[in-house]
């Protein structure tokens, strides 16, 4: 019986040690992964919080004024026809 008891005790010690080591390794890995995730999150730019806010209603009078200014610049020769059309399309699409 002492030989059997010794074998059971040895098995219990080995199993307990293996469990303790396994748990320690797991905790250490989780700590490293958490630290790595934290560092990765710090290096990445912040993601947008959500969809962009709705734009306020467009004031048509301000667009008309800007179109008049563009027309005047074109008439003065400051803007070429291509530049005028590009700026006009940008203004009307916004």
Short mmCIF file of N, CA and C in Angstrom, two decimals:
data_model
loop_
_atom_site.label_atom_id
_atom_site.label_comp_id
_atom_site.label_asym_id
_atom_site.label_seq_id
_atom_site.Cartn_x
_atom_site.Cartn_y
_atom_site.Cartn_z
N UNK A 1 0.79 -1.19 0.00
CA UNK A 1 0.00 0.00 0.00
C UNK A 1 0.85 1.27 0.00
N UNK A 2 1.99 1.32 0.70
CA UNK A 2 2.80 2.54 0.68
C UNK A 2 3.26 2.90 -0.73
N UNK A 3 3.55 1.88 -1.58
CA UNK A 3 3.98 2.17 -2.95
C UNK A 3 2.87 2.82 -3.75
N UNK A 4 1.64 2.34 -3.55
CA UNK A 4 0.49 2.89 -4.25
C UNK A 4 0.21 4.32 -3.80
N UNK A 5 0.31 4.54 -2.50
CA UNK A 5 0.08 5.86 -1.95
C UNK A 5 1.13 6.86 -2.44
N UNK A 6 2.38 6.37 -2.51
CA UNK A 6 3.45 7.23 -3.00
C UNK A 6 3.20 7.60 -4.47
N UNK A 7 2.75 6.65 -5.28
CA UNK A 7 2.47 6.90 -6.70
C UNK A 7 1.34 7.90 -6.88
N UNK A 8 0.30 7.78 -6.06
CA UNK A 8 -0.84 8.72 -6.12
C UNK A 8 -0.38 10.10 -5.69
N UNK A 9 0.42 10.17 -4.65
CA UNK A 9 0.91 11.46 -4.17
C UNK A 9 1.80 12.13 -5.22
N UNK A 10 2.66 11.34 -5.84
CA UNK A 10 3.53 11.88 -6.88
C UNK A 10 2.70 12.41 -8.05
N UNK A 11 1.69 11.67 -8.45
CA UNK A 11 0.82 12.10 -9.54
C UNK A 11 0.09 13.39 -9.18
N UNK A 12 -0.36 13.48 -7.95
CA UNK A 12 -1.05 14.69 -7.51
C UNK A 12 -0.13 15.90 -7.53
N UNK A 13 1.12 15.70 -7.09
CA UNK A 13 2.09 16.80 -7.09
C UNK A 13 2.40 17.23 -8.51
N UNK A 14 2.62 16.26 -9.39
CA UNK A 14 2.93 16.59 -10.80
C UNK A 14 1.75 17.32 -11.44
N UNK A 15 0.54 16.82 -11.22
CA UNK A 15 -0.64 17.44 -11.80
C UNK A 15 -0.85 18.85 -11.24
N UNK A 16 -0.66 19.02 -9.95
CA UNK A 16 -0.80 20.34 -9.33
C UNK A 16 0.22 21.32 -9.85
N UNK A 17 1.48 20.85 -9.98
CA UNK A 17 2.53 21.71 -10.51
C UNK A 17 2.24 22.09 -11.96
N UNK A 18 1.80 21.13 -12.75
CA UNK A 18 1.49 21.40 -14.15
C UNK A 18 0.36 22.42 -14.27
N UNK A 19 -0.64 22.29 -13.42
CA UNK A 19 -1.77 23.22 -13.43
C UNK A 19 -1.31 24.62 -13.04
N UNK A 20 -0.49 24.70 -12.01
CA UNK A 20 0.00 26.01 -11.56
C UNK A 20 0.84 26.68 -12.64
N UNK A 21 1.72 25.91 -13.28
CA UNK A 21 2.56 26.47 -14.33
C UNK A 21 1.71 26.90 -15.51
N UNK A 22 0.75 26.08 -15.87
CA UNK A 22 -0.13 26.40 -17.00
C UNK A 22 -0.91 27.69 -16.73
N UNK A 23 -1.44 27.81 -15.52
CA UNK A 23 -2.19 29.02 -15.17
C UNK A 23 -1.29 30.26 -15.19
N UNK A 24 -0.07 30.11 -14.70
CA UNK A 24 0.87 31.24 -14.68
C UNK A 24 1.22 31.67 -16.10
N UNK A 25 1.47 30.71 -16.98
CA UNK A 25 1.79 31.01 -18.37
C UNK A 25 0.60 31.69 -19.05
N UNK A 26 -0.59 31.21 -18.79
CA UNK A 26 -1.79 31.80 -19.38
C UNK A 26 -1.97 33.25 -18.94
N UNK A 27 -1.79 33.50 -17.64
CA UNK A 27 -1.94 34.87 -17.14
C UNK A 27 -0.88 35.78 -17.75
N UNK A 28 0.35 35.29 -17.87
CA UNK A 28 1.42 36.09 -18.44
C UNK A 28 1.13 36.41 -19.92
N UNK A 29 0.65 35.43 -20.66
CA UNK A 29 0.32 35.66 -22.07
C UNK A 29 -0.82 36.66 -22.21
N UNK A 30 -1.84 36.52 -21.37
CA UNK A 30 -2.96 37.45 -21.43
C UNK A 30 -2.50 38.87 -21.13
N UNK A 31 -1.60 39.01 -20.18
CA UNK A 31 -1.05 40.32 -19.86
C UNK A 31 -0.27 40.90 -21.02
N UNK A 32 0.53 40.09 -21.67
CA UNK A 32 1.29 40.56 -22.83
C UNK A 32 0.37 40.93 -23.98
N UNK A 33 -0.65 40.12 -24.22
CA UNK A 33 -1.59 40.41 -25.31
C UNK A 33 -2.37 41.68 -25.03
N UNK A 34 -2.75 41.86 -23.77
CA UNK A 34 -3.48 43.08 -23.41
C UNK A 34 -2.59 44.30 -23.61
N UNK A 35 -1.33 44.19 -23.22
CA UNK A 35 -0.40 45.30 -23.39
C UNK A 35 -0.18 45.57 -24.87
N UNK A 36 -0.05 44.52 -25.67
CA UNK A 36 0.15 44.69 -27.11
C UNK A 36 -1.09 45.32 -27.75
N UNK A 37 -2.28 44.89 -27.34
CA UNK A 37 -3.51 45.49 -27.86
C UNK A 37 -3.59 46.96 -27.50
N UNK A 38 -3.18 47.29 -26.28
CA UNK A 38 -3.19 48.69 -25.84
C UNK A 38 -2.23 49.52 -26.68
N UNK A 39 -1.04 48.99 -26.94
CA UNK A 39 -0.06 49.71 -27.74
C UNK A 39 -0.54 49.85 -29.19
N UNK A 40 -1.14 48.80 -29.73
CA UNK A 40 -1.65 48.86 -31.10
C UNK A 40 -2.76 49.89 -31.20
N UNK A 41 -3.61 49.95 -30.20
CA UNK A 41 -4.71 50.92 -30.21
C UNK A 41 -4.16 52.34 -30.11
N UNK A 42 -3.09 52.52 -29.38
CA UNK A 42 -2.50 53.85 -29.22
C UNK A 42 -1.85 54.30 -30.53
N UNK A 43 -1.34 53.36 -31.31
CA UNK A 43 -0.67 53.71 -32.56
C UNK A 43 -1.64 53.96 -33.71
N UNK A 44 -2.82 53.36 -33.64
CA UNK A 44 -3.78 53.51 -34.72
C UNK A 44 -4.56 54.81 -34.54
N UNK A 45 -4.86 55.47 -35.67
CA UNK A 45 -5.66 56.68 -35.56
C UNK A 45 -7.07 56.33 -35.09
N UNK A 46 -7.66 57.25 -34.40
CA UNK A 46 -9.00 57.02 -33.89
C UNK A 46 -9.99 56.88 -35.04
N UNK A 47 -10.85 55.92 -34.91
CA UNK A 47 -11.87 55.71 -35.93
C UNK A 47 -12.97 56.75 -35.76
N UNK A 48 -13.62 57.10 -36.84
CA UNK A 48 -14.71 58.07 -36.72
C UNK A 48 -15.79 57.53 -35.78
N UNK A 49 -16.39 58.41 -35.03
CA UNK A 49 -17.38 58.01 -34.04
C UNK A 49 -18.64 57.47 -34.68
N UNK A 50 -18.94 57.93 -35.84
CA UNK A 50 -20.16 57.48 -36.50
C UNK A 50 -20.32 58.21 -37.82
N UNK A 51 -21.50 58.13 -38.37
CA UNK A 51 -21.71 58.82 -39.64
C UNK A 51 -21.56 60.32 -39.44
N UNK A 52 -21.13 61.00 -40.48
CA UNK A 52 -20.94 62.45 -40.33
C UNK A 52 -22.28 63.13 -40.03
N UNK A 53 -22.17 64.21 -39.31
CA UNK A 53 -23.38 64.93 -38.94
C UNK A 53 -24.04 65.50 -40.19
N UNK A 54 -25.34 65.57 -40.16
CA UNK A 54 -26.08 66.11 -41.30
C UNK A 54 -25.70 67.57 -41.49
N UNK A 55 -25.50 67.94 -42.75
CA UNK A 55 -25.12 69.32 -43.03
C UNK A 55 -26.35 70.21 -42.88
N UNK A 56 -26.13 71.42 -42.41
CA UNK A 56 -27.26 72.33 -42.28
C UNK A 56 -27.81 72.68 -43.66
N UNK A 57 -29.04 73.11 -43.73
CA UNK A 57 -29.61 73.48 -45.03
C UNK A 57 -28.74 74.52 -45.72
N UNK A 58 -28.62 74.37 -47.02
CA UNK A 58 -27.74 75.25 -47.80
C UNK A 58 -28.44 76.59 -48.02
N UNK A 59 -27.70 77.64 -47.77
CA UNK A 59 -28.20 78.99 -48.01
C UNK A 59 -27.95 79.34 -49.47
N UNK A 60 -28.97 79.36 -50.27
CA UNK A 60 -28.82 79.59 -51.71
C UNK A 60 -28.29 80.98 -52.01
N UNK A 61 -28.61 81.95 -51.16
CA UNK A 61 -28.14 83.30 -51.44
C UNK A 61 -26.62 83.38 -51.37
N UNK A 62 -26.01 82.61 -50.46
CA UNK A 62 -24.55 82.64 -50.38
C UNK A 62 -23.94 81.97 -51.61
N UNK A 63 -24.58 80.91 -52.12
CA UNK A 63 -24.07 80.27 -53.33
C UNK A 63 -24.19 81.20 -54.53
N UNK A 64 -25.28 81.92 -54.59
CA UNK A 64 -25.48 82.86 -55.70
C UNK A 64 -24.42 83.94 -55.65
N UNK A 65 -24.14 84.46 -54.45
CA UNK A 65 -23.10 85.48 -54.29
C UNK A 65 -21.74 84.94 -54.73
N UNK A 66 -21.44 83.70 -54.35
CA UNK A 66 -20.15 83.11 -54.74
C UNK A 66 -20.08 82.91 -56.25
N UNK A 67 -21.19 82.52 -56.86
CA UNK A 67 -21.21 82.37 -58.32
C UNK A 67 -21.00 83.71 -59.01
N UNK A 68 -21.58 84.76 -58.45
CA UNK A 68 -21.37 86.11 -59.02
C UNK A 68 -19.90 86.51 -58.93
N UNK A 69 -19.28 86.20 -57.78
CA UNK A 69 -17.87 86.53 -57.61
C UNK A 69 -17.01 85.75 -58.61
N UNK A 70 -17.35 84.48 -58.81
CA UNK A 70 -16.61 83.68 -59.79
C UNK A 70 -16.78 84.27 -61.19
N UNK A 71 -17.99 84.70 -61.52
CA UNK A 71 -18.25 85.31 -62.83
C UNK A 71 -17.44 86.58 -63.01
N UNK A 72 -17.36 87.38 -61.96
CA UNK A 72 -16.58 88.62 -62.03
C UNK A 72 -15.09 88.32 -62.23
N UNK A 73 -14.58 87.30 -61.51
CA UNK A 73 -13.17 86.94 -61.67
C UNK A 73 -12.89 86.44 -63.08
N UNK A 74 -13.85 85.71 -63.64
CA UNK A 74 -13.69 85.22 -65.01
C UNK A 74 -13.71 86.39 -65.99
N UNK A 75 -14.62 87.35 -65.76
CA UNK A 75 -14.73 88.52 -66.63
C UNK A 75 -13.46 89.37 -66.56
N UNK A 76 -12.83 89.43 -65.42
CA UNK A 76 -11.60 90.21 -65.26
C UNK A 76 -10.39 89.49 -65.84
N UNK A 77 -10.55 88.21 -66.16
CA UNK A 77 -9.44 87.44 -66.72
C UNK A 77 -8.59 86.75 -65.66
N UNK A 78 -9.03 86.79 -64.41
CA UNK A 78 -8.29 86.14 -63.34
C UNK A 78 -8.45 84.62 -63.45
N UNK A 79 -9.65 84.17 -63.81
CA UNK A 79 -9.92 82.75 -63.97
C UNK A 79 -10.08 82.41 -65.45
N UNK A 80 -9.55 81.27 -65.83
CA UNK A 80 -9.78 80.77 -67.19
C UNK A 80 -11.16 80.11 -67.23
N UNK A 81 -11.60 79.79 -68.43
CA UNK A 81 -12.90 79.12 -68.59
C UNK A 81 -12.92 77.79 -67.84
N UNK A 82 -11.83 77.00 -67.94
CA UNK A 82 -11.75 75.70 -67.28
C UNK A 82 -11.77 75.86 -65.77
N UNK A 83 -11.03 76.84 -65.24
CA UNK A 83 -11.01 77.07 -63.80
C UNK A 83 -12.39 77.52 -63.31
N UNK A 84 -13.04 78.37 -64.10
CA UNK A 84 -14.36 78.84 -63.73
C UNK A 84 -15.34 77.67 -63.65
N UNK A 85 -15.32 76.79 -64.66
CA UNK A 85 -16.23 75.65 -64.69
C UNK A 85 -15.96 74.70 -63.52
N UNK A 86 -14.67 74.50 -63.21
CA UNK A 86 -14.32 73.62 -62.10
C UNK A 86 -14.83 74.18 -60.77
N UNK A 87 -14.60 75.46 -60.53
CA UNK A 87 -15.04 76.08 -59.28
C UNK A 87 -16.57 76.11 -59.20
N UNK A 88 -17.20 76.36 -60.33
CA UNK A 88 -18.67 76.38 -60.38
C UNK A 88 -19.24 75.01 -60.04
N UNK A 89 -18.65 73.95 -60.62
CA UNK A 89 -19.15 72.60 -60.34
C UNK A 89 -18.92 72.22 -58.87
N UNK A 90 -17.78 72.62 -58.30
CA UNK A 90 -17.52 72.37 -56.87
C UNK A 90 -18.55 73.07 -56.00
N UNK A 91 -18.83 74.30 -56.35
CA UNK A 91 -19.76 75.10 -55.57
C UNK A 91 -21.17 74.52 -55.64
N UNK A 92 -21.59 74.13 -56.82
CA UNK A 92 -22.94 73.61 -56.99
C UNK A 92 -23.11 72.19 -56.42
N UNK A 93 -22.03 71.43 -56.36
CA UNK A 93 -22.12 70.05 -55.82
C UNK A 93 -22.08 70.02 -54.30
N UNK A 94 -21.63 71.10 -53.68
CA UNK A 94 -21.54 71.09 -52.21
C UNK A 94 -22.85 71.46 -51.58
#
